[in-house]
PDB file of C-alpha atoms in Angstrom:
ATOM      1  CA  UNK K   1      75.795 104.480  70.051  1.00 89.00           C
ATOM      2  CA  UNK K   2      75.401 103.973  73.795  1.00 94.00           C
ATOM      3  CA  UNK K   3      76.859 100.944  75.576  1.00 96.00           C
ATOM      4  CA  UNK K   4      76.453  99.934  79.200  1.00 95.00           C
ATOM      5  CA  UNK K   5      79.753  99.189  80.950  1.00 98.00           C
ATOM      6  CA  UNK K   6      80.496  97.861  84.423  1.00 98.00           C
ATOM      7  CA  UNK K   7      83.858  97.943  86.222  1.00 98.00           C
ATOM      8  CA  UNK K   8      84.172  94.935  88.515  1.00 98.00           C
ATOM      9  CA  UNK K   9      86.890  94.049  91.026  1.00 98.00           C
ATOM     10  CA  UNK K  10      87.273  90.259  90.696  1.00 98.00           C
ATOM     11  CA  UNK K  11      88.727  87.691  93.100  1.00 98.00           C
ATOM     12  CA  UNK K  12      88.204  89.988  96.061  1.00 98.00           C
ATOM     13  CA  UNK K  13      85.472  90.848  98.568  1.00 97.00           C
ATOM     14  CA  UNK K  14      86.450  94.530  98.768  1.00 95.00           C
ATOM     15  CA  UNK K  15      86.806  97.398  96.323  1.00 96.00           C
ATOM     16  CA  UNK K  16      90.353  98.273  95.256  1.00 96.00           C
ATOM     17  CA  UNK K  17      91.497  94.670  95.622  1.00 96.00           C
ATOM     18  CA  UNK K  18      91.702  91.792  93.186  1.00 98.00           C
ATOM     19  CA  UNK K  19      91.796  92.500  89.466  1.00 98.00           C
ATOM     20  CA  UNK K  20      89.591  95.071  87.741  1.00 98.00           C
ATOM     21  CA  UNK K  21      87.753  94.148  84.560  1.00 98.00           C
ATOM     22  CA  UNK K  22      85.390  96.124  82.384  1.00 98.00           C
ATOM     23  CA  UNK K  23      82.291  94.298  81.208  1.00 98.00           C
ATOM     24  CA  UNK K  24      80.422  95.657  78.178  1.00 98.00           C
ATOM     25  CA  UNK K  25      76.996  94.139  77.529  1.00 96.00           C
ATOM     26  CA  UNK K  26      76.076  94.228  73.841  1.00 97.00           C
ATOM     27  CA  UNK K  27      72.755  94.066  72.019  1.00 95.00           C
ATOM     28  CA  UNK K  28      74.482  93.561  68.661  1.00 95.00           C
ATOM     29  CA  UNK K  29      78.049  92.682  67.612  1.00 95.00           C
ATOM     30  CA  UNK K  30      80.765  95.323  67.394  1.00 96.00           C
ATOM     31  CA  UNK K  31      83.684  95.422  64.944  1.00 97.00           C
ATOM     32  CA  UNK K  32      86.852  93.891  66.372  1.00 97.00           C
ATOM     33  CA  UNK K  33      88.748  97.147  65.899  1.00 97.00           C
ATOM     34  CA  UNK K  34      86.201  99.069  67.958  1.00 97.00           C
ATOM     35  CA  UNK K  35      86.301  96.532  70.775  1.00 98.00           C
ATOM     36  CA  UNK K  36      90.084  96.858  70.839  1.00 98.00           C
ATOM     37  CA  UNK K  37      89.840 100.657  70.918  1.00 97.00           C
ATOM     38  CA  UNK K  38      87.479 100.496  73.901  1.00 97.00           C
ATOM     39  CA  UNK K  39      89.782  98.072  75.730  1.00 98.00           C
ATOM     40  CA  UNK K  40      92.819 100.238  75.027  1.00 97.00           C
ATOM     41  CA  UNK K  41      90.970 103.313  76.259  1.00 96.00           C
ATOM     42  CA  UNK K  42      89.900 101.513  79.442  1.00 97.00           C
ATOM     43  CA  UNK K  43      93.522 100.456  80.071  1.00 96.00           C
ATOM     44  CA  UNK K  44      92.468  97.705  82.476  1.00 97.00           C
ATOM     45  CA  UNK K  45      93.899  94.198  82.467  1.00 95.00           C
ATOM     46  CA  UNK K  46      90.865  93.062  80.512  1.00 97.00           C
ATOM     47  CA  UNK K  47      87.662  94.304  78.928  1.00 98.00           C
ATOM     48  CA  UNK K  48      85.065  91.587  78.315  1.00 98.00           C
ATOM     49  CA  UNK K  49      82.342  91.924  75.680  1.00 98.00           C
ATOM     50  CA  UNK K  50      79.314  89.697  76.154  1.00 98.00           C
ATOM     51  CA  UNK K  51      76.262  89.163  73.961  1.00 97.00           C
ATOM     52  CA  UNK K  52      73.376  86.704  74.081  1.00 95.00           C
ATOM     53  CA  UNK K  53      74.199  83.581  72.051  1.00 93.00           C
ATOM     54  CA  UNK K  54      71.599  82.164  69.613  1.00 91.00           C
ATOM     55  CA  UNK K  55      71.846  78.713  71.221  1.00 87.00           C
ATOM     56  CA  UNK K  56      71.471  80.065  74.757  1.00 88.00           C
ATOM     57  CA  UNK K  57      73.873  81.565  77.249  1.00 94.00           C
ATOM     58  CA  UNK K  58      76.298  84.282  76.196  1.00 97.00           C
ATOM     59  CA  UNK K  59      79.219  84.629  73.829  1.00 98.00           C
ATOM     60  CA  UNK K  60      82.231  86.244  75.499  1.00 98.00           C
ATOM     61  CA  UNK K  61      85.420  87.793  74.140  1.00 98.00           C
ATOM     62  CA  UNK K  62      88.283  89.324  76.103  1.00 98.00           C
ATOM     63  CA  UNK K  63      90.593  92.193  75.123  1.00 98.00           C
ATOM     64  CA  UNK K  64      93.667  93.477  76.940  1.00 97.00           C
ATOM     65  CA  UNK K  65      94.876  97.021  76.185  1.00 96.00           C
ATOM     66  CA  UNK K  66      97.116  95.447  73.519  1.00 96.00           C
ATOM     67  CA  UNK K  67      95.199  92.589  71.878  1.00 97.00           C
ATOM     68  CA  UNK K  68      92.420  90.032  72.036  1.00 98.00           C
ATOM     69  CA  UNK K  69      93.139  87.315  74.615  1.00 96.00           C
ATOM     70  CA  UNK K  70      92.310  83.632  74.171  1.00 95.00           C
ATOM     71  CA  UNK K  71      91.230  82.983  77.776  1.00 96.00           C
ATOM     72  CA  UNK K  72      90.643  85.241  80.784  1.00 97.00           C
ATOM     73  CA  UNK K  73      89.352  84.037  84.135  1.00 97.00           C
ATOM     74  CA  UNK K  74      88.912  87.245  86.107  1.00 98.00           C
ATOM     75  CA  UNK K  75      86.916  88.947  83.319  1.00 98.00           C
ATOM     76  CA  UNK K  76      84.733  85.826  83.058  1.00 98.00           C
ATOM     77  CA  UNK K  77      84.091  86.069  86.791  1.00 98.00           C
ATOM     78  CA  UNK K  78      83.310  89.780  86.383  1.00 98.00           C
ATOM     79  CA  UNK K  79      80.935  89.093  83.474  1.00 98.00           C
ATOM     80  CA  UNK K  80      79.084  86.426  85.441  1.00 98.00           C
ATOM     81  CA  UNK K  81      78.781  88.809  88.387  1.00 98.00           C
ATOM     82  CA  UNK K  82      77.170  91.435  86.128  1.00 98.00           C
ATOM     83  CA  UNK K  83      74.713  88.943  84.643  1.00 97.00           C
ATOM     84  CA  UNK K  84      73.761  87.524  88.031  1.00 97.00           C
ATOM     85  CA  UNK K  85      73.361  90.941  89.658  1.00 96.00           C
ATOM     86  CA  UNK K  86      71.816  93.062  86.900  1.00 96.00           C
ATOM     87  CA  UNK K  87      70.394  90.821  84.174  1.00 94.00           C
ATOM     88  CA  UNK K  88      68.262  88.345  86.101  1.00 88.00           C
ATOM     89  CA  UNK K  89      70.424  85.322  85.385  1.00 90.00           C
ATOM     90  CA  UNK K  90      69.961  82.608  87.973  1.00 84.00           C
ATOM     91  CA  UNK K  91      72.046  79.673  89.177  1.00 84.00           C
ATOM     92  CA  UNK K  92      74.223  79.050  86.102  1.00 95.00           C
ATOM     93  CA  UNK K  93      75.490  80.704  82.914  1.00 97.00           C
ATOM     94  CA  UNK K  94      77.128  79.157  79.865  1.00 97.00           C
ATOM     95  CA  UNK K  95      79.733  81.288  78.115  1.00 97.00           C
ATOM     96  CA  UNK K  96      80.675  80.363  74.553  1.00 97.00           C
ATOM     97  CA  UNK K  97      84.272  81.226  73.656  1.00 96.00           C
ATOM     98  CA  UNK K  98      86.316  81.141  70.464  1.00 94.00           C
ATOM     99  CA  UNK K  99      89.399  79.359  71.851  1.00 93.00           C
ATOM    100  CA  UNK K 100      88.604  77.312  74.997  1.00 94.00           C
ATOM    101  CA  UNK K 101      85.124  75.947  74.323  1.00 93.00           C
ATOM    102  CA  UNK K 102      82.117  76.503  76.568  1.00 95.00           C
ATOM    103  CA  UNK K 103      82.663  77.716  80.137  1.00 96.00           C
ATOM    104  CA  UNK K 104      79.958  77.043  82.724  1.00 96.00           C
ATOM    105  CA  UNK K 105      79.625  79.359  85.726  1.00 98.00           C
ATOM    106  CA  UNK K 106      77.537  79.033  88.913  1.00 97.00           C
ATOM    107  CA  UNK K 107      76.815  81.343  91.823  1.00 96.00           C
ATOM    108  CA  UNK K 108      76.526  79.872  95.303  1.00 95.00           C
ATOM    109  CA  UNK K 109      74.268  81.137  98.073  1.00 94.00           C
ATOM    110  CA  UNK K 110      77.095  83.105  99.727  1.00 95.00           C
ATOM    111  CA  UNK K 111      77.808  84.984  96.468  1.00 95.00           C
ATOM    112  CA  UNK K 112      80.918  83.001  95.548  1.00 98.00           C
ATOM    113  CA  UNK K 113      81.073  82.409  91.786  1.00 98.00           C
ATOM    114  CA  UNK K 114      82.456  79.099  90.520  1.00 98.00           C
ATOM    115  CA  UNK K 115      83.795  78.635  86.989  1.00 98.00           C
ATOM    116  CA  UNK K 116      84.474  75.338  85.222  1.00 97.00           C
ATOM    117  CA  UNK K 117      87.648  75.575  83.146  1.00 97.00           C
ATOM    118  CA  UNK K 118      89.499  73.055  80.979  1.00 95.00           C
ATOM    119  CA  UNK K 119      92.399  71.231  82.620  1.00 97.00           C
ATOM    120  CA  UNK K 120      95.484  72.966  81.177  1.00 97.00           C
ATOM    121  CA  UNK K 121      98.172  71.129  83.128  1.00 97.00           C
ATOM    122  CA  UNK K 122     101.706  72.263  82.211  1.00 98.00           C
ATOM    123  CA  UNK K 123     104.516  69.912  81.221  1.00 98.00           C
ATOM    124  CA  UNK K 124     108.227  70.100  81.946  1.00 97.00           C
ATOM    125  CA  UNK K 125     110.267  71.950  79.304  1.00 98.00           C
ATOM    126  CA  UNK K 126     113.804  73.184  78.812  1.00 97.00           C
ATOM    127  CA  UNK K 127     114.330  76.575  80.446  1.00 97.00           C
ATOM    128  CA  UNK K 128     114.584  79.410  77.876  1.00 98.00           C
ATOM    129  CA  UNK K 129     117.528  81.748  78.368  1.00 98.00           C
ATOM    130  CA  UNK K 130     115.188  84.752  78.254  1.00 98.00           C
ATOM    131  CA  UNK K 131     113.224  83.346  81.184  1.00 98.00           C
ATOM    132  CA  UNK K 132     116.339  83.149  83.345  1.00 98.00           C
ATOM    133  CA  UNK K 133     117.380  86.624  82.227  1.00 98.00           C
ATOM    134  CA  UNK K 134     113.910  87.982  82.918  1.00 98.00           C
ATOM    135  CA  UNK K 135     113.622  86.792  86.523  1.00 98.00           C
ATOM    136  CA  UNK K 136     115.871  87.995  89.351  1.00 98.00           C
ATOM    137  CA  UNK K 137     116.098  84.502  90.871  1.00 97.00           C
ATOM    138  CA  UNK K 138     116.420  81.194  88.980  1.00 98.00           C
ATOM    139  CA  UNK K 139     113.507  78.765  89.499  1.00 98.00           C
ATOM    140  CA  UNK K 140     113.954  75.174  90.661  1.00 98.00           C
ATOM    141  CA  UNK K 141     111.694  73.879  87.885  1.00 98.00           C
ATOM    142  CA  UNK K 142     110.179  75.169  84.647  1.00 98.00           C
ATOM    143  CA  UNK K 143     107.076  73.855  82.922  1.00 98.00           C
ATOM    144  CA  UNK K 144     104.796  75.258  80.225  1.00 98.00           C
ATOM    145  CA  UNK K 145     101.372  75.074  78.676  1.00 98.00           C
ATOM    146  CA  UNK K 146     100.036  77.055  75.724  1.00 97.00           C
ATOM    147  CA  UNK K 147      99.425  80.111  77.908  1.00 97.00           C
ATOM    148  CA  UNK K 148     102.584  80.515  79.969  1.00 98.00           C
ATOM    149  CA  UNK K 149     105.871  79.279  81.321  1.00 98.00           C
ATOM    150  CA  UNK K 150     105.549  78.074  84.930  1.00 98.00           C
ATOM    151  CA  UNK K 151     108.583  78.983  87.075  1.00 98.00           C
ATOM    152  CA  UNK K 152     108.404  77.033  90.349  1.00 98.00           C
ATOM    153  CA  UNK K 153     110.198  78.132  93.510  1.00 98.00           C
ATOM    154  CA  UNK K 154     110.912  76.538  96.892  1.00 96.00           C
ATOM    155  CA  UNK K 155     109.615  79.323  99.078  1.00 96.00           C
ATOM    156  CA  UNK K 156     106.798  81.906  99.074  1.00 98.00           C
ATOM    157  CA  UNK K 157     109.318  84.662  99.843  1.00 98.00           C
ATOM    158  CA  UNK K 158     111.097  83.879  96.566  1.00 98.00           C
ATOM    159  CA  UNK K 159     107.869  84.631  94.701  1.00 98.00           C
ATOM    160  CA  UNK K 160     106.991  87.773  96.663  1.00 98.00           C
ATOM    161  CA  UNK K 161     110.456  89.347  96.422  1.00 98.00           C
ATOM    162  CA  UNK K 162     111.033  88.392  92.785  1.00 98.00           C
ATOM    163  CA  UNK K 163     111.793  91.156  90.290  1.00 98.00           C
ATOM    164  CA  UNK K 164     111.105  90.828  86.577  1.00 98.00           C
ATOM    165  CA  UNK K 165     112.672  92.260  83.444  1.00 98.00           C
ATOM    166  CA  UNK K 166     109.788  92.951  81.065  1.00 97.00           C
ATOM    167  CA  UNK K 167     111.990  93.405  78.008  1.00 97.00           C
ATOM    168  CA  UNK K 168     113.403  89.910  78.448  1.00 98.00           C
ATOM    169  CA  UNK K 169     110.063  88.267  79.265  1.00 98.00           C
ATOM    170  CA  UNK K 170     108.456  89.972  76.288  1.00 97.00           C
ATOM    171  CA  UNK K 171     110.643  87.892  73.970  1.00 98.00           C
ATOM    172  CA  UNK K 172     108.938  84.710  75.239  1.00 98.00           C
ATOM    173  CA  UNK K 173     105.727  85.643  73.381  1.00 97.00           C
ATOM    174  CA  UNK K 174     103.197  84.267  72.802  1.00 96.00           C
ATOM    175  CA  UNK K 175     103.667  82.729  76.267  1.00 97.00           C
ATOM    176  CA  UNK K 176     103.453  84.713  79.484  1.00 97.00           C
ATOM    177  CA  UNK K 177     105.199  83.786  82.757  1.00 98.00           C
ATOM    178  CA  UNK K 178     103.734  82.640  86.070  1.00 98.00           C
ATOM    179  CA  UNK K 179     105.881  82.144  89.168  1.00 98.00           C
ATOM    180  CA  UNK K 180     104.591  79.981  92.000  1.00 98.00           C
ATOM    181  CA  UNK K 181     105.505  78.353  95.310  1.00 98.00           C
ATOM    182  CA  UNK K 182     103.844  76.599  98.222  1.00 98.00           C
ATOM    183  CA  UNK K 183     102.128  79.150 100.476  1.00 98.00           C
ATOM    184  CA  UNK K 184     102.489  79.844 104.193  1.00 96.00           C
ATOM    185  CA  UNK K 185      98.860  80.850 104.859  1.00 96.00           C
ATOM    186  CA  UNK K 186      97.325  79.103 101.838  1.00 98.00           C
ATOM    187  CA  UNK K 187      98.113  76.098  99.652  1.00 98.00           C
ATOM    188  CA  UNK K 188     100.062  77.948  96.946  1.00 98.00           C
ATOM    189  CA  UNK K 189     100.883  81.474  95.805  1.00 98.00           C
ATOM    190  CA  UNK K 190     101.666  82.963  92.414  1.00 98.00           C
ATOM    191  CA  UNK K 191     102.470  86.093  90.447  1.00 98.00           C
ATOM    192  CA  UNK K 192     101.852  86.607  86.728  1.00 98.00           C
ATOM    193  CA  UNK K 193     103.874  88.603  84.199  1.00 98.00           C
ATOM    194  CA  UNK K 194     102.565  89.280  80.687  1.00 97.00           C
ATOM    195  CA  UNK K 195     104.431  92.175  79.042  1.00 96.00           C
ATOM    196  CA  UNK K 196     103.944  90.778  75.524  1.00 93.00           C
ATOM    197  CA  UNK K 197     100.173  90.462  75.809  1.00 93.00           C
ATOM    198  CA  UNK K 198      98.864  92.969  78.317  1.00 91.00           C
ATOM    199  CA  UNK K 199     101.105  94.563  80.945  1.00 89.00           C
ATOM    200  CA  UNK K 200     104.094  94.075  83.227  1.00 95.00           C
ATOM    201  CA  UNK K 201     102.232  92.241  86.032  1.00 97.00           C
ATOM    202  CA  UNK K 202      98.623  91.098  86.203  1.00 96.00           C
ATOM    203  CA  UNK K 203      96.983  91.624  89.636  1.00 97.00           C
ATOM    204  CA  UNK K 204      95.025  88.324  89.661  1.00 98.00           C
ATOM    205  CA  UNK K 205      94.878  85.760  86.858  1.00 97.00           C
ATOM    206  CA  UNK K 206      92.041  83.253  86.984  1.00 97.00           C
ATOM    207  CA  UNK K 207      92.923  81.426  83.770  1.00 97.00           C
ATOM    208  CA  UNK K 208      96.425  80.423  84.883  1.00 98.00           C
ATOM    209  CA  UNK K 209      94.895  78.449  87.741  1.00 98.00           C
ATOM    210  CA  UNK K 210      93.645  75.998  85.129  1.00 98.00           C
ATOM    211  CA  UNK K 211      97.331  75.043  84.954  1.00 98.00           C
ATOM    212  CA  UNK K 212      98.459  75.762  88.532  1.00 98.00           C
ATOM    213  CA  UNK K 213      95.729  73.613  90.083  1.00 98.00           C
ATOM    214  CA  UNK K 214      96.675  70.322  88.386  1.00 98.00           C
ATOM    215  CA  UNK K 215     100.361  71.051  89.000  1.00 98.00           C
ATOM    216  CA  UNK K 216      99.886  71.562  92.742  1.00 98.00           C
ATOM    217  CA  UNK K 217      97.452  68.641  92.927  1.00 98.00           C
ATOM    218  CA  UNK K 218     100.317  66.397  91.880  1.00 97.00           C
ATOM    219  CA  UNK K 219     102.798  68.058  94.231  1.00 98.00           C
ATOM    220  CA  UNK K 220     100.594  68.216  97.321  1.00 98.00           C
ATOM    221  CA  UNK K 221      98.502  65.089  96.832  1.00 97.00           C
ATOM    222  CA  UNK K 222      95.132  66.826  97.188  1.00 97.00           C
ATOM    223  CA  UNK K 223      92.397  68.171  94.930  1.00 97.00           C
ATOM    224  CA  UNK K 224      91.061  71.271  96.738  1.00 98.00           C
ATOM    225  CA  UNK K 225      93.092  74.433  97.213  1.00 98.00           C
ATOM    226  CA  UNK K 226      93.082  77.921  98.690  1.00 98.00           C
ATOM    227  CA  UNK K 227      95.327  80.063  96.484  1.00 98.00           C
ATOM    228  CA  UNK K 228      96.546  83.650  96.636  1.00 98.00           C
ATOM    229  CA  UNK K 229      98.070  85.845  93.956  1.00 98.00           C
ATOM    230  CA  UNK K 230     100.701  88.004  95.623  1.00 98.00           C
ATOM    231  CA  UNK K 231     100.518  91.141  93.494  1.00 97.00           C
ATOM    232  CA  UNK K 232     100.275  94.610  95.045  1.00 96.00           C
ATOM    233  CA  UNK K 233      96.460  94.465  94.905  1.00 96.00           C
ATOM    234  CA  UNK K 234      96.350  90.778  95.785  1.00 96.00           C
ATOM    235  CA  UNK K 235      93.621  88.242  95.152  1.00 97.00           C
ATOM    236  CA  UNK K 236      92.089  85.090  96.605  1.00 98.00           C
ATOM    237  CA  UNK K 237      90.977  82.018  94.688  1.00 98.00           C
ATOM    238  CA  UNK K 238      89.466  78.662  95.597  1.00 98.00           C
ATOM    239  CA  UNK K 239      90.361  75.866  93.198  1.00 98.00           C
ATOM    240  CA  UNK K 240      89.548  72.193  92.843  1.00 98.00           C
ATOM    241  CA  UNK K 241      90.319  69.438  90.383  1.00 96.00           C
ATOM    242  CA  UNK K 242      88.118  66.708  88.972  1.00 89.00           C
ATOM    243  CA  UNK K 243      88.789  64.125  86.275  1.00 79.00           C
ATOM    244  CA  UNK K 244      88.466  66.498  83.317  1.00 89.00           C
ATOM    245  CA  UNK K 245      88.095  70.075  84.589  1.00 96.00           C
ATOM    246  CA  UNK K 246      89.472  72.663  86.945  1.00 98.00           C
ATOM    247  CA  UNK K 247      86.983  74.585  89.077  1.00 98.00           C
ATOM    248  CA  UNK K 248      88.072  78.116  89.996  1.00 98.00           C
ATOM    249  CA  UNK K 249      85.965  80.180  92.394  1.00 98.00           C
ATOM    250  CA  UNK K 250      86.051  83.673  93.820  1.00 98.00           C
ATOM    251  CA  UNK K 251      84.109  86.737  94.836  1.00 98.00           C
ATOM    252  CA  UNK K 252      83.572  90.034  93.015  1.00 98.00           C
ATOM    253  CA  UNK K 253      82.323  93.539  93.802  1.00 98.00           C
ATOM    254  CA  UNK K 254      81.036  96.414  91.690  1.00 98.00           C
ATOM    255  CA  UNK K 255      83.354  99.404  91.400  1.00 97.00           C
ATOM    256  CA  UNK K 256      81.511 101.542  88.832  1.00 97.00           C
ATOM    257  CA  UNK K 257      78.750 101.525  86.254  1.00 97.00           C
ATOM    258  CA  UNK K 258      78.716 103.890  83.287  1.00 96.00           C
ATOM    259  CA  UNK K 259      77.424 104.539  79.790  1.00 95.00           C
ATOM    260  CA  UNK K 260      79.822 104.641  76.861  1.00 94.00           C
ATOM    261  CA  UNK K 261      78.946 107.168  74.179  1.00 92.00           C
ATOM    262  CA  UNK K 262      80.562 105.972  70.946  1.00 90.00           C
ATOM    263  CA  UNK K 263      80.612 108.365  68.013  1.00 84.00           C
ATOM    264  CA  UNK K 264      79.185 106.851  64.851  1.00 66.00           C
ATOM    265  CA  UNK K 265      82.385 107.600  62.943  1.00 49.00           C
ATOM    266  CA  UNK K 266      84.372 105.425  65.363  1.00 44.00           C
ATOM    267  CA  UNK K 267      82.422 102.332  64.375  1.00 41.00           C
TER     268      UNK K 267
END
């Protein structure tokens, strides 16, 4: 079995920035176990598998090195980039997902790719002890949605200098942890920790901006944002809020293209 795979750097305009995702384009479905083996072997934040959907558009599934993920923004951006660049898709793509419904994606004339996500605004919750133990500085506020706990800080420096304890944060599963503050050279900044579901720190996390955007819309009194994820690789996102959806946009670049040779026994 031969599979075509692309490695894309998402939410960046340059190679070696943003967050890398593998995109595997399928002609026929693969067993779940094999998709997980491929994702584990890739050892990237996410490997996306896409296949033409009978009703139009593409079905998409996302796998971290550890497990299948309900919702991944940067691998959706990477998948759209591949389809726009190499599979003659034009203007818009509809991705069908198992957990978050249909996701519509557009590409603008300057190459920026815009994704329409559900509004996943977090709500205030009591602060878990493991969250306080897992972060080197206590947050001023804690909220949560189904994906993550949101630890809010007063200052960008608090987010950048923060240290995490993965063993403590791992006990918060199935939720991950995002830390965020108002930015100095952008509207807001964040970092994302997900030791229970993928790795210690994710370089850039598109999906969490479906929750960060409505939160900061309420705090800042605006609906359009320039956001940065302050990981070592770093990433840049453009977000906006309408009545029902969050729009998350960014750029992507090709890092590598390869052919996977899968032994028949593995499938």
